[in-house]
Coordinates of C-alpha atoms and ligand atoms in Angstrom, one line a residue:
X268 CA -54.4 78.2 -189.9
X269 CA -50.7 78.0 -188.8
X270 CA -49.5 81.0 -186.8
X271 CA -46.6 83.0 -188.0
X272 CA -44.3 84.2 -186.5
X273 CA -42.4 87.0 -188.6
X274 CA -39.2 89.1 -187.3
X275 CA -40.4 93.1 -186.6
X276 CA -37.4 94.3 -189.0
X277 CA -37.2 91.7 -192.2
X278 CA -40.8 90.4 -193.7
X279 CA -38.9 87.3 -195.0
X280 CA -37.9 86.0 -191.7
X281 CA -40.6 83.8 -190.7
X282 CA -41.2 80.9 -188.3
X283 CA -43.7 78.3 -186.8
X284 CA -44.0 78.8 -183.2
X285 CA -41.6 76.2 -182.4
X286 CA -38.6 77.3 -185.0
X287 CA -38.9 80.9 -183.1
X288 CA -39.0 79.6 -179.5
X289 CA -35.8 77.3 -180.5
X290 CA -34.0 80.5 -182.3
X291 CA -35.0 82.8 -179.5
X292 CA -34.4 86.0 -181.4
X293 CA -34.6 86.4 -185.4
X294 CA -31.0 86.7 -186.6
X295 CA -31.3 90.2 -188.2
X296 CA -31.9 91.7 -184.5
X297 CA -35.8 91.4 -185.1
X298 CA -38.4 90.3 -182.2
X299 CA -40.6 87.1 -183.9
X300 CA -44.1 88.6 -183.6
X301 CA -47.6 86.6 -184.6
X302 CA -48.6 88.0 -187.5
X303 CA -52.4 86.8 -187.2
X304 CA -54.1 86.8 -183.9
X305 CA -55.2 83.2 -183.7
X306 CA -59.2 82.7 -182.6
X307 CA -59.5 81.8 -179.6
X308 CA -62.9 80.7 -178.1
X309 CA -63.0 82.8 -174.7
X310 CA -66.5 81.5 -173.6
X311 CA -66.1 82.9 -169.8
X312 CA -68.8 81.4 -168.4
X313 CA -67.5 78.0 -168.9
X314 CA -63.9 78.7 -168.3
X315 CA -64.8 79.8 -164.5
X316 CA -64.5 76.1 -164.0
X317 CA -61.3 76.0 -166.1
X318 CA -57.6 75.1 -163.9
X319 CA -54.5 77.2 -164.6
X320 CA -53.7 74.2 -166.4
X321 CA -57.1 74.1 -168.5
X322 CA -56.7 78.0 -169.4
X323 CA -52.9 77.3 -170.2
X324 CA -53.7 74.5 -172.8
X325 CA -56.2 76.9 -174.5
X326 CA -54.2 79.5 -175.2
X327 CA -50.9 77.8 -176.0
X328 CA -52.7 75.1 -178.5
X329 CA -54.1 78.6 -180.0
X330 CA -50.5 80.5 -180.4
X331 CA -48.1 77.5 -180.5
X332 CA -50.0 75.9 -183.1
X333 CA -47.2 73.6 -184.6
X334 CA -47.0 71.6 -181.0
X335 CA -49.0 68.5 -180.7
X336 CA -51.9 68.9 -178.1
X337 CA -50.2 65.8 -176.6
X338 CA -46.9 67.8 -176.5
X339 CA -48.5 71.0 -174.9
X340 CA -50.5 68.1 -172.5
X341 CA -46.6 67.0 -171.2
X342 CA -45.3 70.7 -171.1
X343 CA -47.7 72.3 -169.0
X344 CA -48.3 69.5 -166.4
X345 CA -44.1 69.2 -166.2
X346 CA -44.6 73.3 -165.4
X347 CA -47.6 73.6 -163.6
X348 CA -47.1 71.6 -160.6
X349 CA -46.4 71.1 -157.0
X350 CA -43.0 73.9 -157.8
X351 CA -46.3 76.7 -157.1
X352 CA -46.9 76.4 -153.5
X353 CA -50.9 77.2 -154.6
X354 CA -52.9 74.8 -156.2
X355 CA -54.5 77.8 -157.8
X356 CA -51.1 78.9 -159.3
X357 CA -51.8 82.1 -159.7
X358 CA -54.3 83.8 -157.4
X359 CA -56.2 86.7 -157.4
X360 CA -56.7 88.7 -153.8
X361 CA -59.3 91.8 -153.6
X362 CA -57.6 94.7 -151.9
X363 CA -60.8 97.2 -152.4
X364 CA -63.9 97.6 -154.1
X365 CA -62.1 97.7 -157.5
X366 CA -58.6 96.6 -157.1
X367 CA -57.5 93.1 -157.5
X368 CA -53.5 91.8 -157.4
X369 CA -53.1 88.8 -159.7
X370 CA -50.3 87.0 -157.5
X371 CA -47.7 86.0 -160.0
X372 CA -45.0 85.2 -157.4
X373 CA -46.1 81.5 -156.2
X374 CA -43.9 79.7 -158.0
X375 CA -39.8 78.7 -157.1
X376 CA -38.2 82.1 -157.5
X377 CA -41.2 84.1 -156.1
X378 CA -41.2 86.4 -159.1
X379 CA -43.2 86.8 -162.2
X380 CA -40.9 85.0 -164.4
X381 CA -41.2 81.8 -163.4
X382 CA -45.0 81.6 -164.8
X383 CA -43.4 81.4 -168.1
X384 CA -39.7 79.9 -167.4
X385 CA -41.5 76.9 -165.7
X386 CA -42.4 76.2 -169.0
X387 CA -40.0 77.3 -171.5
X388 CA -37.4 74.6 -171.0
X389 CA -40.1 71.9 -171.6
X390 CA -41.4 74.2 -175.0
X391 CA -37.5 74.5 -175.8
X392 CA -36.4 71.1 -175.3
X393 CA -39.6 69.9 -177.3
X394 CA -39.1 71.8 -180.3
X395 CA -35.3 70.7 -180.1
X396 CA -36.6 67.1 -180.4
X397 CA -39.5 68.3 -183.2
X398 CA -36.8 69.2 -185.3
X399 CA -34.1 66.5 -184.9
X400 CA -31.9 69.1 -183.6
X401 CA -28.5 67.7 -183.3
X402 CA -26.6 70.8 -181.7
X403 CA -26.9 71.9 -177.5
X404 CA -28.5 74.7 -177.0
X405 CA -27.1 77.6 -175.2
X406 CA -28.9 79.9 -173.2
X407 CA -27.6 83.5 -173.1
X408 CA -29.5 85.7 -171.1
X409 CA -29.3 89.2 -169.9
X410 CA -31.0 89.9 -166.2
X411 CA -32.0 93.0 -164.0
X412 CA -32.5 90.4 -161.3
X413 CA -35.3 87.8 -161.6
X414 CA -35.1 86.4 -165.4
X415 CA -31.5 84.3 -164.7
X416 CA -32.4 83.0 -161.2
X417 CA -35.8 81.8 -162.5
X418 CA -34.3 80.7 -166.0
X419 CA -31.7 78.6 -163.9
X420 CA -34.2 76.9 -162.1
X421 CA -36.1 76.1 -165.4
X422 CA -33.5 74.5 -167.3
X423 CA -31.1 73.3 -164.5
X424 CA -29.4 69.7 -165.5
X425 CA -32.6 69.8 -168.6
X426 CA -30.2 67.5 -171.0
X427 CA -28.5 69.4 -173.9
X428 CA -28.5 72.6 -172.5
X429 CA -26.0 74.7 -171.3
X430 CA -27.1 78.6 -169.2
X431 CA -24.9 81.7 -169.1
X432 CA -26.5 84.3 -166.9
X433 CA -25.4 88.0 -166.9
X434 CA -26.4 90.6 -164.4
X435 CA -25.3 94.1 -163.2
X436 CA -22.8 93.8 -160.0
X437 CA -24.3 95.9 -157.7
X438 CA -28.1 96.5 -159.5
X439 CA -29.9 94.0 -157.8
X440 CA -30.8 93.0 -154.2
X441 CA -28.7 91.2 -152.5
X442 CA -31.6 88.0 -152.0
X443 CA -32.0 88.3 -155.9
X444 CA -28.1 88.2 -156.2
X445 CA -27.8 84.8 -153.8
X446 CA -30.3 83.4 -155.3
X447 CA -28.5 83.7 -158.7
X448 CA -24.7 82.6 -157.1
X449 CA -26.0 80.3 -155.1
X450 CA -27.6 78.0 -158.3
X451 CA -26.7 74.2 -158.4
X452 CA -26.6 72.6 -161.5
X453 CA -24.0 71.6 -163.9
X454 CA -24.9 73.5 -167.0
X455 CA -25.5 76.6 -165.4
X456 CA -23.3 79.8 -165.7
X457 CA -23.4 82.9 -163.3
X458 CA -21.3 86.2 -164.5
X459 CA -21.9 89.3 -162.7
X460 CA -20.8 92.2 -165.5
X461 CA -19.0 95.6 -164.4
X462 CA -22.2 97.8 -165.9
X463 CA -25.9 98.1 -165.9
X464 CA -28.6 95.4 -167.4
X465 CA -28.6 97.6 -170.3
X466 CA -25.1 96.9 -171.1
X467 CA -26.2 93.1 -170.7
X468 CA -29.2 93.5 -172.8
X469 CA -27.4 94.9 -175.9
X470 CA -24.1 92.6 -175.3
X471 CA -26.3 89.8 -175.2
X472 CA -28.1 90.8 -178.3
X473 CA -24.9 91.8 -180.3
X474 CA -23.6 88.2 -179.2
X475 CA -26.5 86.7 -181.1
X476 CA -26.6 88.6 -184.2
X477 CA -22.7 87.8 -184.9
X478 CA -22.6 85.3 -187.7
X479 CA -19.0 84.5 -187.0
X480 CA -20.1 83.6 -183.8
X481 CA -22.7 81.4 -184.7
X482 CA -20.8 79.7 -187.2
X483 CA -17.6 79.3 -184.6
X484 CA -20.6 77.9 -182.0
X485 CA -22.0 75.9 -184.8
X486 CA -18.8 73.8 -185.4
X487 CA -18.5 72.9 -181.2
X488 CA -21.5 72.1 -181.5
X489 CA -23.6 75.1 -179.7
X490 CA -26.8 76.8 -181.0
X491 CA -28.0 80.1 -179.0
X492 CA -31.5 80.7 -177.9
X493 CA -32.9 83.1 -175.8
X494 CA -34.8 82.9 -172.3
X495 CA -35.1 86.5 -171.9
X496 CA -38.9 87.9 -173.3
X497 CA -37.9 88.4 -176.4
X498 CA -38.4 84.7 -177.0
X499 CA -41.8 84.1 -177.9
X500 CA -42.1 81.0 -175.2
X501 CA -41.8 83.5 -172.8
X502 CA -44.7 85.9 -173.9
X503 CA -47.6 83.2 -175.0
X504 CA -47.5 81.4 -171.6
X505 CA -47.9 84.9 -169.9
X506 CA -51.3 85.4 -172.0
X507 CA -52.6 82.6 -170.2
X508 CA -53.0 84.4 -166.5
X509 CA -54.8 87.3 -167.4
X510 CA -57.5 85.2 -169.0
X511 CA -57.3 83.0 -166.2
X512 CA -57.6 85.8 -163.7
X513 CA -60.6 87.2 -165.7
X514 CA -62.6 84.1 -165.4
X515 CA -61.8 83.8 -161.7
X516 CA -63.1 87.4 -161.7
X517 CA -66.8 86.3 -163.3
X518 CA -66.8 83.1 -161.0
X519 CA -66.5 84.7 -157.8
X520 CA -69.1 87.2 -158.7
X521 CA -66.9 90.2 -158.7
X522 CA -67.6 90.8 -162.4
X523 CA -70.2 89.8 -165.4
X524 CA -68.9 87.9 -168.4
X525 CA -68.1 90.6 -171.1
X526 CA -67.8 93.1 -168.2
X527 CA -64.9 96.0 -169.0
X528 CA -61.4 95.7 -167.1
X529 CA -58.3 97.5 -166.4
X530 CA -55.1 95.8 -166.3
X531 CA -52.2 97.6 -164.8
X532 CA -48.7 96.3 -165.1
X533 CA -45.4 97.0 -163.3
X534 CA -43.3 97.4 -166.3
X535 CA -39.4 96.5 -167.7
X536 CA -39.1 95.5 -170.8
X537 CA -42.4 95.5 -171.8
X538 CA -43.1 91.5 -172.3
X539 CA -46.0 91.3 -169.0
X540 CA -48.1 94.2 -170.2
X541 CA -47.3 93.2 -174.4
X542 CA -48.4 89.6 -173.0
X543 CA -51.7 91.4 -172.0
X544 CA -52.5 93.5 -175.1
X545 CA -52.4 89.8 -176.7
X546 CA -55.0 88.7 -174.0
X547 CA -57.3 91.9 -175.0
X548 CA -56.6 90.7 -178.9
X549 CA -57.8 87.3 -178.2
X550 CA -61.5 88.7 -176.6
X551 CA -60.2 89.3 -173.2
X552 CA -62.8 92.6 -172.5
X553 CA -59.9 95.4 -171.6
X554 CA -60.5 99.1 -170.9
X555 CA -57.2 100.1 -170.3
X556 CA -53.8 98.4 -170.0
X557 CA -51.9 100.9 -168.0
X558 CA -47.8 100.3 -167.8
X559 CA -46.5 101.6 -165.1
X560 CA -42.9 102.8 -164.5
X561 CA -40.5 103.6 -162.0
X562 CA -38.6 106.5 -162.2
X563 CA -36.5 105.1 -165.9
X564 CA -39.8 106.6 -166.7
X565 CA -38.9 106.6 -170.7
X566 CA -42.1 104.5 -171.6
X567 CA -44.0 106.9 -169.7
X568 CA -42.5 109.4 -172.3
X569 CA -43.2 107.4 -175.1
X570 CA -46.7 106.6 -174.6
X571 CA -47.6 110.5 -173.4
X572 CA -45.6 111.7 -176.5
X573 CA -45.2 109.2 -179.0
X574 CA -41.2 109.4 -179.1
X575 CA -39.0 107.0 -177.6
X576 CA -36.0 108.9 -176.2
X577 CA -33.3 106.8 -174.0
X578 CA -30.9 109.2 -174.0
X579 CA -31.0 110.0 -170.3
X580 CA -29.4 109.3 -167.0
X581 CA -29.8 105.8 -165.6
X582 CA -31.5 105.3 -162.3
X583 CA -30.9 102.8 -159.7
X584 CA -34.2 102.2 -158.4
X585 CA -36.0 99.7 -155.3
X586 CA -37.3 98.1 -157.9
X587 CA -34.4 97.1 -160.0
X588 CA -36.4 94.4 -162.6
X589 CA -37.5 97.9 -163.8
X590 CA -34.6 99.8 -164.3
X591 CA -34.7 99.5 -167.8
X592 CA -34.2 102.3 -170.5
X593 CA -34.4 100.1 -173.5
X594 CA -37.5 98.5 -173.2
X595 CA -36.9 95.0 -175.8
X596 CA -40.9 94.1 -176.4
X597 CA -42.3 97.5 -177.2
X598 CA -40.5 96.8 -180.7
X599 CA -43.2 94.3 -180.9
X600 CA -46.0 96.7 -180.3
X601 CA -44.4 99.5 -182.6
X602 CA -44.1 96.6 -185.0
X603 CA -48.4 96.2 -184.6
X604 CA -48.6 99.8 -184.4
X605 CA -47.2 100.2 -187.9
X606 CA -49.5 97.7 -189.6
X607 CA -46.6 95.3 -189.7
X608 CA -43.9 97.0 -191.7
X609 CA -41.0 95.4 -190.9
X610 CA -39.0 98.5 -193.0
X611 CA -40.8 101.2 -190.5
X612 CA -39.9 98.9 -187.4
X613 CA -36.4 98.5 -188.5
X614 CA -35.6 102.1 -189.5
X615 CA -37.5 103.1 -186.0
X616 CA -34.9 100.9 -184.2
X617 CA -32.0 101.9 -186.0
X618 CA -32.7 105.1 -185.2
X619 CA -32.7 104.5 -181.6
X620 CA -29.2 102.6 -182.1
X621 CA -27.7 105.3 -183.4
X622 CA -29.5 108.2 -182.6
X623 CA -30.8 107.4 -179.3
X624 CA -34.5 108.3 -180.0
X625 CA -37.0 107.7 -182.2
X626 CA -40.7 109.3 -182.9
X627 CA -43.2 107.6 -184.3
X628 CA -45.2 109.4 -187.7
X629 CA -49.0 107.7 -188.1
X630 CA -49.7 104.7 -186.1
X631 CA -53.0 102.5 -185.5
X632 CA -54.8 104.8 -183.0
X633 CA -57.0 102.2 -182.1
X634 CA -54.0 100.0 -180.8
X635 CA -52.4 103.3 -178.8
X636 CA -55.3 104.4 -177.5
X637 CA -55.7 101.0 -175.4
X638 CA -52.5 102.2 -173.6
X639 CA -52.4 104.1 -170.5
X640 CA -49.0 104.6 -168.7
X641 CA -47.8 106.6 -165.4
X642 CA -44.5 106.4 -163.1
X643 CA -44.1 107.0 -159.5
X644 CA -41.2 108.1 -157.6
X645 CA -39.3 106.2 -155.4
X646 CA -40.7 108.3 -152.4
X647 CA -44.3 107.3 -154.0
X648 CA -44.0 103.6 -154.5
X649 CA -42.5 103.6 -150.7
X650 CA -45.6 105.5 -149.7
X651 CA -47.7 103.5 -151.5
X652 CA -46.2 100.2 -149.6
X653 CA -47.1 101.6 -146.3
X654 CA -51.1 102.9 -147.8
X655 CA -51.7 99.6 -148.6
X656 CA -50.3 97.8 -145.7
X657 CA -52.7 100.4 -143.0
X658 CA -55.3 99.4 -145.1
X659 CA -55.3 95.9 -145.3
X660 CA -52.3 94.7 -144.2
X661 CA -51.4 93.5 -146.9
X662 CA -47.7 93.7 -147.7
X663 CA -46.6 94.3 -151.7
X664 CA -43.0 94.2 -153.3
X665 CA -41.8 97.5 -154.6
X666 CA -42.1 96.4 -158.4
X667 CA -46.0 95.6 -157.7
X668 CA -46.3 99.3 -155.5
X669 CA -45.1 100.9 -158.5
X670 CA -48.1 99.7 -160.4
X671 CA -50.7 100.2 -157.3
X672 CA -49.0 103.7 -156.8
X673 CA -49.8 104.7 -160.6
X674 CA -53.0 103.1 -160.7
X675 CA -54.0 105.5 -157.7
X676 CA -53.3 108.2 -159.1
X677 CA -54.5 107.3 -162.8
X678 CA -58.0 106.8 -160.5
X679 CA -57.5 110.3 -158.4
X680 CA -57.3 111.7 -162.1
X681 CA -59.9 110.0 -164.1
X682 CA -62.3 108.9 -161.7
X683 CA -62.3 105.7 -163.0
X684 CA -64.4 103.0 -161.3
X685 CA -63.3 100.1 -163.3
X686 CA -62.3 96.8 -161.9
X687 CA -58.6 96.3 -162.1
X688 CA -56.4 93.9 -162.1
X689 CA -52.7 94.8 -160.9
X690 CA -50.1 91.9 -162.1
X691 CA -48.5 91.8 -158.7
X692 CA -45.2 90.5 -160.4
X693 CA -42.8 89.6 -156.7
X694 CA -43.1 88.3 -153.4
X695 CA -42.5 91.5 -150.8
X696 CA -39.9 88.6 -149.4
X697 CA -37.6 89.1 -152.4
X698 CA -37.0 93.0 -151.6
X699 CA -37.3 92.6 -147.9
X700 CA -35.1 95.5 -147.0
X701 CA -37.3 97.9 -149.2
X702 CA -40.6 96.6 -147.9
X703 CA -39.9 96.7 -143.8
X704 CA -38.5 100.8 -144.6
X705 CA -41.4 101.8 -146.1
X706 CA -43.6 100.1 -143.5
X707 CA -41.5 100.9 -140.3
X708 CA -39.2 103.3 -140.9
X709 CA -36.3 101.1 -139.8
X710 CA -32.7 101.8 -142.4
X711 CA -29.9 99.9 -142.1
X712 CA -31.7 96.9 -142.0
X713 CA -29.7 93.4 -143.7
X714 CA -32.0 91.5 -146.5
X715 CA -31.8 89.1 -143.9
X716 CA -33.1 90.8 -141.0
X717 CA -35.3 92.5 -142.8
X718 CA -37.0 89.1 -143.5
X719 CA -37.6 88.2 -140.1
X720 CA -39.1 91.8 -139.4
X721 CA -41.1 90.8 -142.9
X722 CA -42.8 87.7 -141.5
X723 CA -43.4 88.9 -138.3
X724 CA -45.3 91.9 -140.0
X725 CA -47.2 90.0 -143.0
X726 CA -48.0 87.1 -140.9
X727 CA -47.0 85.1 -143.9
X728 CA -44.5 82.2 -143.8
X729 CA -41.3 82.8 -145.2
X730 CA -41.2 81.2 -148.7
X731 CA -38.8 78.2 -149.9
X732 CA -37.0 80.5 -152.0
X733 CA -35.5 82.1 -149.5
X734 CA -35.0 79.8 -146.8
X735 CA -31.7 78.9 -146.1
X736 CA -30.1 81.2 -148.6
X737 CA -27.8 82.7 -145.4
X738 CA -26.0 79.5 -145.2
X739 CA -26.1 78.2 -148.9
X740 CA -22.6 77.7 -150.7
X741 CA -21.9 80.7 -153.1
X742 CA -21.2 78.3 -156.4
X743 CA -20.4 81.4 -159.1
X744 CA -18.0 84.1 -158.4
X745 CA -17.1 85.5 -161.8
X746 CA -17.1 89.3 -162.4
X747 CA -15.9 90.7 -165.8
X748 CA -15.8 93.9 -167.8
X749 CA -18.6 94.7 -170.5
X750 CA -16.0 94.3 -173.2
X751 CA -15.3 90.9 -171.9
X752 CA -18.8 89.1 -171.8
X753 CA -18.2 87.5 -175.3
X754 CA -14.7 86.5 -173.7
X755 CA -16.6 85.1 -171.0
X756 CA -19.2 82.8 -173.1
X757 CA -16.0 81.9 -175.2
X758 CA -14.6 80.7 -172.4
X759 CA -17.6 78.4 -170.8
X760 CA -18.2 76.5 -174.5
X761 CA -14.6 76.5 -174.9
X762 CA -14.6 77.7 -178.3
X763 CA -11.5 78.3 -180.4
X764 CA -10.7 81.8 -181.3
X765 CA -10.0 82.7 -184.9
Ligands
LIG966 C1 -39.2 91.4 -164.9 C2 -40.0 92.1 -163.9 C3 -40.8 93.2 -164.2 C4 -40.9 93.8 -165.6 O1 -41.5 92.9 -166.5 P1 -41.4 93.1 -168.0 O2 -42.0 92.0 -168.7 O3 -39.9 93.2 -168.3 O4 -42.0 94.4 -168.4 C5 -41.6 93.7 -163.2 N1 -41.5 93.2 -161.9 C6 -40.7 92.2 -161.6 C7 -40.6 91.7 -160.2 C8 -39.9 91.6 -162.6 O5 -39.1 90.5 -162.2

């Protein structure tokens, strides 16, 4: 049976996996979303053996159905490779008797992202050829800080592709912010927007749902797709680690196969912890997913409440991936949550568009109840840096002490002994500044001093990603207004205004 994908607002928008990874985003505004949870035979005592690689073709052949096994064959061994400095790819490290962080920060940006935009350009660029599509694709893309850099380094000089990145001047760190102006690569696009990613995030989206726009971009030549979660590329290759870090779980003894777990998730736009409710669909055994916020706490709200409210001030936080008020994926869950009504879904999100908030009437409790969710301070997450460091010297990234901090405390309050999994989503070595503070109690630090201090600290060598960045050539210097972003894409395709 085919999987469909169907938008979350209009039941007559529907797609094979590879139509809605090539269209990125449905064109009404909706989120393409599997309507039937594919089988998928999750036999953990044989896939202790499994590879990354192994697990990854499982899961992908299961959800990306209209891709040839040969296809998914090229796609994950062009992703999968020697751009992970682990053979292992993503690795699981026990902390204490029931806490375990799923490293998912091994591969060429050292965050999260690039365990699912190491293979998107190879999904993209597949489909593109599946369909005899004859116009270049354009990547727009919204980022709080890691999406663009690791999106860049995915689809950098990939034929037939052009990349337009946008991120908030001044809301990220300034290795995330090098790393993005410092990109090589002919078809790729840096613009640093006066505003916040949310600005991005709905500029971006408005950009795509403008069917002037796509007709003017359809005449150059041009087709948008989307690299940020809300492409369903994105979320099916993150499935793939939490069953993989399940099974390395049951092979090191640590659980049985069919053993409860908790998985807790440091959480933006809700696409790593949505990616793990689609694990626990599929037969991963979950207890609790628990999403974890930092102090843009409005998912907190949500899940304690049931309404969504984003009218509120905007925080600048240490871990800026986060700082996120309008969270893109949940739309998916509410989407599930509403037995698929696509008129509920879009009303919901309309109502957040124009009124700001949104509650939700009668839901699936069963889905809901799965859901856990807590926030910590900033004060908390730096505490919870240093905890874990006098512990076991081991040394986490802000975005990943946000999740240990609220798991703590979701244990202090429940007493529950589960064991857990935390998606430890950056290396410390991207927020250097933030880590060394909360350790040593040293301000003022540079991100580059702060990475010496780092290394000599962790004991852990300092990784490509940041080596050299001091001295690299800054390649994109372009700042523009919110208003102006449209002007600015205009601009790169050199489309003709009408
Ligand atoms: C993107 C990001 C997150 C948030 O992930 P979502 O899928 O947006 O919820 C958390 N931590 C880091 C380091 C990230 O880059």
């Amino acid at each position: 049976m085919t999987v469909l994908y169907q938008s979350t607002r209009d039941a007559k928008l529907t797609a094979t996996a590879s139509q809605a990874i090539l269209q990125g985003l449905a064109t009404d505004g909706g989120l393409f979303t599997p309507l039937n949870i594919p089988r998928v035979n999750l036999d953990f005592d044989r896939l202790t053996s499994a590879s990354y690689q192994e697990v990854a073709k499982l899961i992908l052949s299961a959800f990306l159905d209209d891709f040839t096994s040969e296809e998914l064959d090229h796609c994950i061994a062009a992703a999968y490779d020697h751009k992970f400095d682990v053979p292992a790819i993503a690795p699981l490290v026990k902390l204490s008797d029931h806490q375990y962080h799923l490293e998912l920060f091994h591969g060429s940006t050292i965050a999260f992202k690039d365990m699912a935009l190491s293979i998107l350009p190879h999904l993209m660029t597949t489909a593109a050829k599946k369909h005899a599509l004859e116009q270049k694709i354009v990547i727009l893309t919204a980022t709080s800080g890691d999406t663009g850099k690791a999106a860049m380094a995915g689809f950098e000089d990939v034929p037939e592709t052009e990349i337009i990145v946008f991120y908030p001047r001044g809301g990220v760190s300034k290795v995330q912010e090098l790393q993005m102006t410092t990109q090589t690569g002919e078809n790729t696009h840096v613009v640093a927007i006066e505003g916040n990613f949310d600005d991005a995030q709905t500029q971006v989206k408005k950009m795509f749902n403008d069917a002037d726009l796509r007709e003017r971009l359809s005449e150059a030549g041009y087709q948008f797709s989307s690299a940020n979660s809300m492409n369903i590329g994105r979320l099916v290759p993150q499935i793939v680690y939490y069953v993989y870090a399940y099974a390395q779980l049951v092979k090191s003894g640590e659980i049985a196969a069919g053993e409860l777990i908790n998985i807790v998730v440091p959480t933006g736009n809700f696409g790593n912890i949505l990616a793990a409710y689609y694990a626990q669909q599929i037969g991963l055994p979950a207890k609790k997913l628990i999403c974890a916020s930092n102090e843009n706490k409005v998912l907190t709200d949500f899940f304690k409440t049931k309404t969504y409210d984003k009218q509120r001030e905007f925080k600048v936080t240490t871990s800026p991936s986060m700082d996120i008020l309008v969270s893109s994926n949940l739309e998916r869950l509410i989407f599930h949550l509403v037995g698929h009504s696509a008129e509920q879904t879009a009303d919901l999100m309309q109502g957040l568009s124009q009124e700001g908030h949104y509650s939700l009437g009668e839901v699936d409790e069963d889905i809901l109840s799965l859901f856990e969710a807590g926030y910590a301070t900033e004060a908390e997450t730096a505490k919870e840096i240093k905890r874990l460091f006098d512990a076991t010297g081991y040394i986490q990234d802000p975005h990943t002490a946000v999740a240990s901090a609220v798991y703590q405390a979701y244990v202090r309050e429940s007493g529950d002994k589960t064991p857990t999994v935390v998606a430890s989503t950056a290396s410390p070595y991207k927020f250097p500044v933030v880590a060394v503070e909360a350790i040593t109690g040293q301000t003022g630090l540079s991100d580059f001093e702060a990475l010496g201090e780092l290394q000599q600290l962790s004991g852990v060598e300092l990784p490509r990603a940041v080596r050299g960045l001091e001295v690299a050539p800054v390649r994109h210097e372009t700042v523009v207004e919110v208003a102006d972003m449209q002007g600015a894409v205009e601009r790169y395709l050199g489309l003709m205004t009408n």
